[in-house]
mmCIF file of C-alpha atoms in Angstrom:
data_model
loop_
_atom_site.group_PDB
_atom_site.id
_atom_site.type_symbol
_atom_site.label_atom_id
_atom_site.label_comp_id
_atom_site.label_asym_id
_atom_site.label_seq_id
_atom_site.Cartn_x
_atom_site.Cartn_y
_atom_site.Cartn_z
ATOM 1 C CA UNK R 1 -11.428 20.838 -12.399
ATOM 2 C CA UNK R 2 -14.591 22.619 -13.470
ATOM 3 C CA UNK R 3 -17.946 21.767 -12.433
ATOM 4 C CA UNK R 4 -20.028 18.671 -15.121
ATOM 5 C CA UNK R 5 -21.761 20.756 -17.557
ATOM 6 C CA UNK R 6 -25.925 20.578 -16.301
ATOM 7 C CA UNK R 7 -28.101 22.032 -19.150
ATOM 8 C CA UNK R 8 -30.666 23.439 -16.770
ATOM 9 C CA UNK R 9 -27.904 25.719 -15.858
ATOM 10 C CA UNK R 10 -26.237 27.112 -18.919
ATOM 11 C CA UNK R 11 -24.679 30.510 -18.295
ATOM 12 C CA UNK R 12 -24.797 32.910 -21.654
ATOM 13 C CA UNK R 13 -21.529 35.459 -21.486
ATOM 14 C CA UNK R 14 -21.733 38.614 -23.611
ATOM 15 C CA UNK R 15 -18.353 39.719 -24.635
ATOM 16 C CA UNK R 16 -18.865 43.153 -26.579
ATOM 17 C CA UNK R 17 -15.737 43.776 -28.450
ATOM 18 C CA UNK R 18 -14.029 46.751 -30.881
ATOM 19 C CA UNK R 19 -10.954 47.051 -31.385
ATOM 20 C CA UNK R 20 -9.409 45.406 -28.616
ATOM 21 C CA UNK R 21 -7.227 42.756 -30.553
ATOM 22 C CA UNK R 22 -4.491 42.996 -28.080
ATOM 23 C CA UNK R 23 -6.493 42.471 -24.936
ATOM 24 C CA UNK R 24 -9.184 40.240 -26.275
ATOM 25 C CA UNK R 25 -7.362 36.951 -25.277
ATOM 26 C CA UNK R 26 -6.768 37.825 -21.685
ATOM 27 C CA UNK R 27 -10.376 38.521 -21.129
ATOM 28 C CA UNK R 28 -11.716 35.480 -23.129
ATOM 29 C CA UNK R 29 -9.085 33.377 -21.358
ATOM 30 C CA UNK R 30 -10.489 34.201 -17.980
ATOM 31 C CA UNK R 31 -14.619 33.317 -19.269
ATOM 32 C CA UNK R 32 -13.036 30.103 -20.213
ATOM 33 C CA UNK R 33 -10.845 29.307 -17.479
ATOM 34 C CA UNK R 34 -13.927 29.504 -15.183
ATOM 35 C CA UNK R 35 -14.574 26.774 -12.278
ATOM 36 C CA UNK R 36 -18.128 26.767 -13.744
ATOM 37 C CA UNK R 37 -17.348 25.220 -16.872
ATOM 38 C CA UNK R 38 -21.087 24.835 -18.795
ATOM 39 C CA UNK R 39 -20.968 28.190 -20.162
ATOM 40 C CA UNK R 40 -21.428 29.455 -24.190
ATOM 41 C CA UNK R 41 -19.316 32.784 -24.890
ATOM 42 C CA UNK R 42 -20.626 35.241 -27.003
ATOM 43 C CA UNK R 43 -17.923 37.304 -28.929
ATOM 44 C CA UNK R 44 -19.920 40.251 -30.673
ATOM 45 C CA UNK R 45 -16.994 41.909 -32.745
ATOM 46 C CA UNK R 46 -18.602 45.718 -33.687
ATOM 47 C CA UNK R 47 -17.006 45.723 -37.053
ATOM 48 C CA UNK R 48 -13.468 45.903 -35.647
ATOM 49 C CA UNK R 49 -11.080 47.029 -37.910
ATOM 50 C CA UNK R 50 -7.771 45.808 -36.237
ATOM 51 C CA UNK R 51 -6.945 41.672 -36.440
ATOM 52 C CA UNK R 52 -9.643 41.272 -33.808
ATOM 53 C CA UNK R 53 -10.857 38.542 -36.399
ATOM 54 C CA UNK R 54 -7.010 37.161 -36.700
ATOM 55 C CA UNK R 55 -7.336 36.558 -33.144
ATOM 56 C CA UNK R 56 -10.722 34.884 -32.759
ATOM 57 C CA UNK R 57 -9.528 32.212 -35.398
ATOM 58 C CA UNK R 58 -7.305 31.219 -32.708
ATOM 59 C CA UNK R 59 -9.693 30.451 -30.586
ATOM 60 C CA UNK R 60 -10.633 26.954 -30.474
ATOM 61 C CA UNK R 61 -12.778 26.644 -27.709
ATOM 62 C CA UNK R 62 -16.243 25.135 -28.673
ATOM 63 C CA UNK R 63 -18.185 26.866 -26.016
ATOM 64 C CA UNK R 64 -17.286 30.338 -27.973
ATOM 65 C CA UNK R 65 -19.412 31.909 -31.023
ATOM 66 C CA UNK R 66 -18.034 34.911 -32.822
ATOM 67 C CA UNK R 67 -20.582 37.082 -34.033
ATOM 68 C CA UNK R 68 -19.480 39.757 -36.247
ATOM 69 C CA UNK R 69 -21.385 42.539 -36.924
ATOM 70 C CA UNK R 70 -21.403 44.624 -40.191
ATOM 71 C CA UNK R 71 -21.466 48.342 -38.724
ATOM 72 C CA UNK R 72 -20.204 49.664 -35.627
ATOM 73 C CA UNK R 73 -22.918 50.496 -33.392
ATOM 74 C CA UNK R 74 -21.679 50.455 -29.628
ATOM 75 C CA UNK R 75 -21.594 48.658 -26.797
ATOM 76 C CA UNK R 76 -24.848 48.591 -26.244
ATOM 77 C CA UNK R 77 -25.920 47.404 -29.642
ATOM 78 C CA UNK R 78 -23.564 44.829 -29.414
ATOM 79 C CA UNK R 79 -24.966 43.632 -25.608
ATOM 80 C CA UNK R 80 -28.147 43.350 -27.228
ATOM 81 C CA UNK R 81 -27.546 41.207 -29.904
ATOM 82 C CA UNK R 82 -25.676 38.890 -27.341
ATOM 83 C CA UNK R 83 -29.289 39.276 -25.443
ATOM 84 C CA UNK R 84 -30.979 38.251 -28.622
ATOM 85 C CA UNK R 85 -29.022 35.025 -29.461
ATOM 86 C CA UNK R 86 -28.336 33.749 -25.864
ATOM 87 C CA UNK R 87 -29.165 30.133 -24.942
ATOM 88 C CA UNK R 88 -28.378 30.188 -21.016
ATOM 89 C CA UNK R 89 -30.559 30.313 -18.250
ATOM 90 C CA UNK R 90 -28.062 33.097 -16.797
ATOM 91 C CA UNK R 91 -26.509 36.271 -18.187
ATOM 92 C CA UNK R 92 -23.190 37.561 -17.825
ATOM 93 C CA UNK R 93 -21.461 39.947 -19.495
ATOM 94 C CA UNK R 94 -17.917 40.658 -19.455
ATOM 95 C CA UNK R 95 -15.427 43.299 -21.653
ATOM 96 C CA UNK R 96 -12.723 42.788 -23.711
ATOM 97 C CA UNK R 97 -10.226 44.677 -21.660
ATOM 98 C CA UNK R 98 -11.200 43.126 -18.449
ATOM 99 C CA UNK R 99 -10.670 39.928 -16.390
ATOM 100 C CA UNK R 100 -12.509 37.872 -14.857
ATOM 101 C CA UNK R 101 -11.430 35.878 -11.384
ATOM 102 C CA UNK R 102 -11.629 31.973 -11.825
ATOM 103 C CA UNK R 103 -14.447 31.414 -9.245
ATOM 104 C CA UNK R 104 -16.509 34.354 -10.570
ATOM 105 C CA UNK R 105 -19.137 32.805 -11.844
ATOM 106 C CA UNK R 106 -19.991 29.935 -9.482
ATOM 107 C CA UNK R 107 -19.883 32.621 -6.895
ATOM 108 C CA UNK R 108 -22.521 34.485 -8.287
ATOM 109 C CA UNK R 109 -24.681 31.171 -9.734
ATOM 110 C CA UNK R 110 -24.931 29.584 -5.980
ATOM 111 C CA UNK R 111 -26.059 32.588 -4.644
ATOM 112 C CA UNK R 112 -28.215 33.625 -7.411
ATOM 113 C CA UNK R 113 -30.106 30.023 -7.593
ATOM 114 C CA UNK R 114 -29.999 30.115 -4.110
ATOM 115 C CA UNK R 115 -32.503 32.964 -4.448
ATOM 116 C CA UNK R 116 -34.834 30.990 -6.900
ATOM 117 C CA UNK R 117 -34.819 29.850 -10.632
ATOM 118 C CA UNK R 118 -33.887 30.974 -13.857
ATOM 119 C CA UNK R 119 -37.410 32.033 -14.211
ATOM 120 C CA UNK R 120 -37.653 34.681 -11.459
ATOM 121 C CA UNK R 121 -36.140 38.036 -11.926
ATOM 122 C CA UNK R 122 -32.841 37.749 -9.851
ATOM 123 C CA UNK R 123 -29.523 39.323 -10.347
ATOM 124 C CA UNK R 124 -26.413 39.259 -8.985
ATOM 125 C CA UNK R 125 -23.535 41.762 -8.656
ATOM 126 C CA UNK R 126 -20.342 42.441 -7.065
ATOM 127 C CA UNK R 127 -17.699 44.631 -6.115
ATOM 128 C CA UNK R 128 -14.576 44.951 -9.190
ATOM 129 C CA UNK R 129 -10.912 46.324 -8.509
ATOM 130 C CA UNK R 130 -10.325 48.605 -10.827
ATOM 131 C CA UNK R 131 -6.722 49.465 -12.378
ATOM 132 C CA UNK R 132 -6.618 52.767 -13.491
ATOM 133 C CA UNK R 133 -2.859 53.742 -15.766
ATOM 134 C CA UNK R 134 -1.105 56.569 -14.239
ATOM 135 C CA UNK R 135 -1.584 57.462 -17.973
ATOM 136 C CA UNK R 136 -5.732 58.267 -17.161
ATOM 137 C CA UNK R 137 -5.326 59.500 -13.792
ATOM 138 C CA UNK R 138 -4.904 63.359 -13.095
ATOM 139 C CA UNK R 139 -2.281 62.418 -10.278
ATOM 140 C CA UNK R 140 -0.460 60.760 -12.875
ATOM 141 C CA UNK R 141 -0.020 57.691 -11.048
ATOM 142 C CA UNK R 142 -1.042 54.139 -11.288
ATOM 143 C CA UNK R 143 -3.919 53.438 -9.064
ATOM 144 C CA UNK R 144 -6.687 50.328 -8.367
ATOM 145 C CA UNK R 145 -9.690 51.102 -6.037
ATOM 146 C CA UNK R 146 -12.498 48.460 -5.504
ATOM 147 C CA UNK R 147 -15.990 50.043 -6.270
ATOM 148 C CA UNK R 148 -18.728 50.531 -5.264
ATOM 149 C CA UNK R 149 -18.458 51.271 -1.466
ATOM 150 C CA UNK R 150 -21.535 49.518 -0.481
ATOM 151 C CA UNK R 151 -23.083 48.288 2.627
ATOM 152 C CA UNK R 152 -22.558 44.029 3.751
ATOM 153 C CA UNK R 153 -26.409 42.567 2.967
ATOM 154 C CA UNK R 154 -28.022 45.839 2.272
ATOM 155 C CA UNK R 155 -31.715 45.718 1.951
ATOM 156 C CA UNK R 156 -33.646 46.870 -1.466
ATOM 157 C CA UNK R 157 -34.816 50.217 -0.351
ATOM 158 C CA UNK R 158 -30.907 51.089 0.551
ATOM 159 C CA UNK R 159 -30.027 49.684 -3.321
ATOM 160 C CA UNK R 160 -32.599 51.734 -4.576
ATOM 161 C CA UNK R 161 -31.750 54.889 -2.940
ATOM 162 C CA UNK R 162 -28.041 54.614 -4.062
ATOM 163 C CA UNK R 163 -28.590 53.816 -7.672
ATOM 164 C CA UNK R 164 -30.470 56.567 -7.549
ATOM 165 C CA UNK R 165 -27.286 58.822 -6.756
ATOM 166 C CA UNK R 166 -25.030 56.935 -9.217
ATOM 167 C CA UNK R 167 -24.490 53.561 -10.846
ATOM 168 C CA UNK R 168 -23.716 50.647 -8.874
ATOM 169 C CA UNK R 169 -23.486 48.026 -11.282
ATOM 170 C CA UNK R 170 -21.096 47.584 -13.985
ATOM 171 C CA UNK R 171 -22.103 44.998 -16.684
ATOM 172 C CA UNK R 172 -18.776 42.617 -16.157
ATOM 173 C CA UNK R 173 -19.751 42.615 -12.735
ATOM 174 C CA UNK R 174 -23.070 41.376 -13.476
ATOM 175 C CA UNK R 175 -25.177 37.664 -13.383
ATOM 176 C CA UNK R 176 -29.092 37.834 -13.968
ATOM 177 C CA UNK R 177 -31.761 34.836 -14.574
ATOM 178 C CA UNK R 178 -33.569 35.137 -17.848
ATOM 179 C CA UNK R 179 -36.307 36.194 -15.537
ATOM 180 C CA UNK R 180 -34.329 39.347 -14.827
ATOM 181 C CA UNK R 181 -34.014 39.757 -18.769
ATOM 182 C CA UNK R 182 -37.653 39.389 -19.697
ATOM 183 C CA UNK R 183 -38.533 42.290 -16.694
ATOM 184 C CA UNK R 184 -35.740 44.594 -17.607
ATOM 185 C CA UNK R 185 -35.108 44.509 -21.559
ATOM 186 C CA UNK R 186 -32.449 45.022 -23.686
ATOM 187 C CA UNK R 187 -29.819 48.134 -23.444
ATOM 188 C CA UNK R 188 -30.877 51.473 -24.392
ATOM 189 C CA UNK R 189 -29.045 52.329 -27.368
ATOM 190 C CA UNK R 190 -30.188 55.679 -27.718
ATOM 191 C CA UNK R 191 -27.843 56.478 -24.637
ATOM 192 C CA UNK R 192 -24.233 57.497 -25.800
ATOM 193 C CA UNK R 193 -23.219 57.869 -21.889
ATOM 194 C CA UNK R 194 -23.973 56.228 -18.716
ATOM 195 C CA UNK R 195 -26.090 53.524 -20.198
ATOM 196 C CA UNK R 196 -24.647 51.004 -17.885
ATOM 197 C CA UNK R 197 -26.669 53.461 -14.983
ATOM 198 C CA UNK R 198 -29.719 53.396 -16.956
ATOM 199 C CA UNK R 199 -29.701 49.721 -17.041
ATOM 200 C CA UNK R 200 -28.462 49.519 -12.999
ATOM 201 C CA UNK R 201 -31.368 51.669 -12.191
ATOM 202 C CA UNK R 202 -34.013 49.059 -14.162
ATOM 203 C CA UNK R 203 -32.385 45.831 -12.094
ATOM 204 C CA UNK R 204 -32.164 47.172 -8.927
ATOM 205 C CA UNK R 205 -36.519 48.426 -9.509
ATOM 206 C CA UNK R 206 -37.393 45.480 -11.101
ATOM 207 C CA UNK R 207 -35.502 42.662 -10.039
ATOM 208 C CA UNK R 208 -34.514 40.970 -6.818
ATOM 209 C CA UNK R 209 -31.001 42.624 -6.909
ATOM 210 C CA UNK R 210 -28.228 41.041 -4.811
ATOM 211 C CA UNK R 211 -25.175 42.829 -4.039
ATOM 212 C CA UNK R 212 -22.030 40.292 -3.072
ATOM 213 C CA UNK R 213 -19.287 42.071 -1.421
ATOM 214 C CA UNK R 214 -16.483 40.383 -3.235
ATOM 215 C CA UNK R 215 -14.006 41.391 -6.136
ATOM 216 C CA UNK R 216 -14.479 39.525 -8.875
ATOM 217 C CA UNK R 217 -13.085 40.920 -11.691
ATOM 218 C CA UNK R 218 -10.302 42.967 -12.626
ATOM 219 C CA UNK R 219 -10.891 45.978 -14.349
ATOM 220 C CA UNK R 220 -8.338 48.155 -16.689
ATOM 221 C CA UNK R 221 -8.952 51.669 -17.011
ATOM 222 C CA UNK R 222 -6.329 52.782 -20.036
ATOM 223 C CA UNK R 223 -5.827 55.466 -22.156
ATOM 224 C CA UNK R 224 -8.823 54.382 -24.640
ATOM 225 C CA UNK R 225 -11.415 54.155 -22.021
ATOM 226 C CA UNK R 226 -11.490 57.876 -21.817
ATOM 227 C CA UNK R 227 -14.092 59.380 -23.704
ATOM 228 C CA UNK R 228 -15.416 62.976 -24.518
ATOM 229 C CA UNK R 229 -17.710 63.964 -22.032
ATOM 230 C CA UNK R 230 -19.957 66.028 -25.399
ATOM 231 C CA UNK R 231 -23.099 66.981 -25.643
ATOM 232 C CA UNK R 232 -24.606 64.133 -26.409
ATOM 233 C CA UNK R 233 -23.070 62.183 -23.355
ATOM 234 C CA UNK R 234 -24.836 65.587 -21.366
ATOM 235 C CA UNK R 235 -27.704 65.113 -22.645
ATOM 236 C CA UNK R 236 -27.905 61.265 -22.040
ATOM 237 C CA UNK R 237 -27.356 61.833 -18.681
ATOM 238 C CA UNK R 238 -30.113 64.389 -18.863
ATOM 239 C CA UNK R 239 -32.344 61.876 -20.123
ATOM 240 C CA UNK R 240 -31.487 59.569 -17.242
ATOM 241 C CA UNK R 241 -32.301 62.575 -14.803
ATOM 242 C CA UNK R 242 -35.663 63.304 -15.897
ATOM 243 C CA UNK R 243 -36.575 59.619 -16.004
ATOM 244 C CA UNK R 244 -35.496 59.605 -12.230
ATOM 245 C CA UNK R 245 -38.008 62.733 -11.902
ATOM 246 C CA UNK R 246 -40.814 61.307 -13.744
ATOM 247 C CA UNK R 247 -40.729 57.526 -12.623
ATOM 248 C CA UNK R 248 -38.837 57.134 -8.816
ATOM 249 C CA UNK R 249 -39.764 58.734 -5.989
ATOM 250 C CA UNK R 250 -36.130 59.801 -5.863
ATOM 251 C CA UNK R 251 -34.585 62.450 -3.067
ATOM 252 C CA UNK R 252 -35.126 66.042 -4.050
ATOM 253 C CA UNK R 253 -31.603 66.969 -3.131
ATOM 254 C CA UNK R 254 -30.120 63.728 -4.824
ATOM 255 C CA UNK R 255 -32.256 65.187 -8.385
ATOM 256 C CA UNK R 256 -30.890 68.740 -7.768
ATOM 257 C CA UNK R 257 -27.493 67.614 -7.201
ATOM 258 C CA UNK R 258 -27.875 65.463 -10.908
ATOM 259 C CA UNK R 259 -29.801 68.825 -12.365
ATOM 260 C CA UNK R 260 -26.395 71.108 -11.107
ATOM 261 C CA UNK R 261 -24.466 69.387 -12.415
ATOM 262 C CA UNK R 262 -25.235 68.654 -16.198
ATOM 263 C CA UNK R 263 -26.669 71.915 -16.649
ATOM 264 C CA UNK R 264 -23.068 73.250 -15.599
ATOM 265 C CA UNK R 265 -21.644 70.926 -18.193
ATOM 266 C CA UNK R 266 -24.093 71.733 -21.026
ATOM 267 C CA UNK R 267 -23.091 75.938 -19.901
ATOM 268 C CA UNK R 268 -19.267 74.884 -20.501
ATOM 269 C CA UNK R 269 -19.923 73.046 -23.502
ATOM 270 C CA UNK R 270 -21.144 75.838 -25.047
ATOM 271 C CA UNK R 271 -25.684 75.925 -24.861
ATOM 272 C CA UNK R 272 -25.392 78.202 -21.927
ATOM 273 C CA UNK R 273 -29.646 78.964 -22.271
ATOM 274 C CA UNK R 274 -30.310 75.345 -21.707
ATOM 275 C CA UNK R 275 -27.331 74.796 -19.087
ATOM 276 C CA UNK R 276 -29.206 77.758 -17.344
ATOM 277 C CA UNK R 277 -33.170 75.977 -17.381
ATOM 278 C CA UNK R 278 -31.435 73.111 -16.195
ATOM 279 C CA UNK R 279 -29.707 75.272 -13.562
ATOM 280 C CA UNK R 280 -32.850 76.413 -12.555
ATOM 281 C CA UNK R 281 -35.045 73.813 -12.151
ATOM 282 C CA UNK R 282 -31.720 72.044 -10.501
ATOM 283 C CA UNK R 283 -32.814 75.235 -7.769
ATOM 284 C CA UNK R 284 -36.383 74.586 -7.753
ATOM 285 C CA UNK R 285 -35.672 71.154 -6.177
ATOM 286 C CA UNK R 286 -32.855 72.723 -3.916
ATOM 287 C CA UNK R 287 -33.214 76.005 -3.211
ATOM 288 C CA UNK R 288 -30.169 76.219 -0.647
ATOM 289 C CA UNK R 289 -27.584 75.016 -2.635
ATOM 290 C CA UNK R 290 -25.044 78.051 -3.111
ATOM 291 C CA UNK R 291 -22.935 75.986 -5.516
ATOM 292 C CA UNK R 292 -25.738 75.477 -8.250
ATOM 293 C CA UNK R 293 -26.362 79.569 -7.554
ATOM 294 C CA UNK R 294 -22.695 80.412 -8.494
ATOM 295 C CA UNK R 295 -23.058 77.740 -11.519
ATOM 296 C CA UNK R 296 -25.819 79.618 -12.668
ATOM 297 C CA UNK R 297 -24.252 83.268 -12.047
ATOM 298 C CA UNK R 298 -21.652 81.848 -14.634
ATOM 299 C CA UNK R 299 -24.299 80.314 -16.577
ATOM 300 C CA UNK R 300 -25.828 83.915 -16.933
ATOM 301 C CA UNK R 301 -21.988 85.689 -17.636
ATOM 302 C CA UNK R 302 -22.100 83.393 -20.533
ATOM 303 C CA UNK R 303 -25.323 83.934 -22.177
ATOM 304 C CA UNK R 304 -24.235 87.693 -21.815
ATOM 305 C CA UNK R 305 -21.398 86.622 -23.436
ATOM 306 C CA UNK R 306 -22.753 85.508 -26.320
ATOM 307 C CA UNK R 307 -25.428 88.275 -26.812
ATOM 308 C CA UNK R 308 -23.203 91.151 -26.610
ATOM 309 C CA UNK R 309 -20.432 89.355 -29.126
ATOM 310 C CA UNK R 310 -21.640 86.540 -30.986
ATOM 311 C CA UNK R 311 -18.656 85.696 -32.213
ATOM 312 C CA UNK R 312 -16.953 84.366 -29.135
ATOM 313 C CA UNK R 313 -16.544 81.050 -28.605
ATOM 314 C CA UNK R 314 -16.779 79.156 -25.850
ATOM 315 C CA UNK R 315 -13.803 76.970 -24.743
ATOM 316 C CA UNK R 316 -14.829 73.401 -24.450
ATOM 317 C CA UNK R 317 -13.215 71.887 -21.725
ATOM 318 C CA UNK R 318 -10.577 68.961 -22.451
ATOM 319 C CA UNK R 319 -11.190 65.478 -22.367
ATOM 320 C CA UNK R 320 -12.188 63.864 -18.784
ATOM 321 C CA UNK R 321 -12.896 60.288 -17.524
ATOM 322 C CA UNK R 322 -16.751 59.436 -17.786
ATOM 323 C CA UNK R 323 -16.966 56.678 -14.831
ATOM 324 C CA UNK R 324 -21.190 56.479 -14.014
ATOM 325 C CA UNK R 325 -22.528 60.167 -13.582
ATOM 326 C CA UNK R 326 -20.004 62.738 -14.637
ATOM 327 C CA UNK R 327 -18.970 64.957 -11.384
ATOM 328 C CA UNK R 328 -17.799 68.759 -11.868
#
């Protein structure tokens, strides 16, 4: 039996969604089937083209609005107009693929109110199992790990330091006050990669962050969460890095270690003179490391390359799973 609806406590859940008609149900199914029952559900369809629309007419469920949007614009467009519209007190967000656990969200609520009102900045977020198809993995085989590897009751400066290596939150794994909202902001749109780190790395600053060490969702990694690790998802990640330089006193070896990497990515994906700055100032920070030295050896080899015969082209590498910052 779910908990009597209290208007002071109205939890708003984001449910970004494009063309994910056949999983849609199973993740709207679990918002719904939540022991905290006074919750609205915000379906933000980004222009599907599949019966994504067939299958929200099915839905009878007052607590859910379907917002269709006329142009595809992302995830993070679509988050944001679920930020924009949202009535609740408290935020959640969860994806159309995914599934939520039935005491999810009165898990998080108790211990988020528990840490002061709607009003303050507070968020909440947990540990997910993730599936991952045998289909995605390079082992071929079917998989689940529970991430992050975190810590029991770790204190802010140990949050801080390891968002600064990677992401810790995902979004369906996250619960924040309106407070938290107003202090962090919407989504960065501008991002094509890694935007869920970008927004981890604004909560855990700017918010009293609270990590509970519990799975709460279930998470399916298939064959259309992989994406093209491009140029542009390089260079969002690049962003990200020199906002870490500019803004956080982050570790100089944690900055190198982001700095080695992309600009190894942006040498393979064919801008081999701005893989190599990147490279180098990736050494500046780290002089030691003999791995970013060979990286930029090759880095060199192909800006050679391309002087002496302009006409070669550089193999871009194949696809590859982009799960928070991309690892070579």
């Amino acid at each position: 039996m779910g908990q009597q609806p209290d208007a002071a406590d109205l939890v708003s859940v984001i449910l970004p969604t494009f063309n994910r008609g056949r999983t849609l149900t199973r993740a709207i199914n679990s918002v719904l089937h939540q022991g905290y029952a006074n919750l609205e559900l915000l379906v933000v369809d980004d222009a599907s083209t599949d019966d994504t629309a067939e299958v929200m007419a099915k839905i009878t469920d007052p607590r859910v609005r379907y917002v269709r949007l006329a142009k595809n614009g992302g995830a993070s467009r679509a988050r944001n107009e679920g930020l924009r519209i949202a009535k609740g007190d408290y935020i959640a967000f969860q994806d159309s693929d995914d599934e939520w656990l039935a005491d999810k969200l009165q898990r998080q609520l108790s211990v988020a109110k528990a840490a002061g009102g709607p009003d303050d900045a507070i968020s909440v977020f947990h540990t997910k199992v993730m599936y991952v198809s045998g289909e995605t993995s390079q082992t071929r085989r079917n998989k689940i790990v529970c991430i992050p590897e975190l810590d029991r009751n770790p204190d802010r400066d140990y949050l801080i330091a390891e968002v600064h290596k990677g992401n810790l939150i995902s979004p369906q794994a996250l619960l924040m006050s309106r407070g938290a909202v107003a202090a962090v902001g919407l989504f960065d749109q501008r991002l094509v990669n890694c935007v869920d780190w970008d927004y981890a790395i604004k909560l855990i600053n700017k918010t009293n962050a609270i990590f509970l060490d519990e799975p709460l969702v279930m998470t399916y990694l298939l064959t259309d969460s992989i994406s093209i690790l491009g140029r542009r998802g390089v260079r969002s990640q690049l962003c990200i890095a020199l906002d870490l330089q500019r803004n956080h006193n982050v570790d100089r070896k944690v900055l190198a270690g982001h700095f080695s990497r992309i600009g190894w990515w942006l040498s393979k994906l064919g801008n081999p003179r701005m893989g190599r700055r990147i490279l180098r100032r990736s050494i500046g920070l780290a002089p030691g490391a003999w791995k970013t030295w060979a990286r930029l050896g090759a880095a060199e080899g192909l800006v050679l390359r391309a002087i002496l015969d302009p006409r070669a082209r550089i193999r871009r590498p194949t696809a590859r799973k982009t799960v928070g910052v991309a690892t070579a």
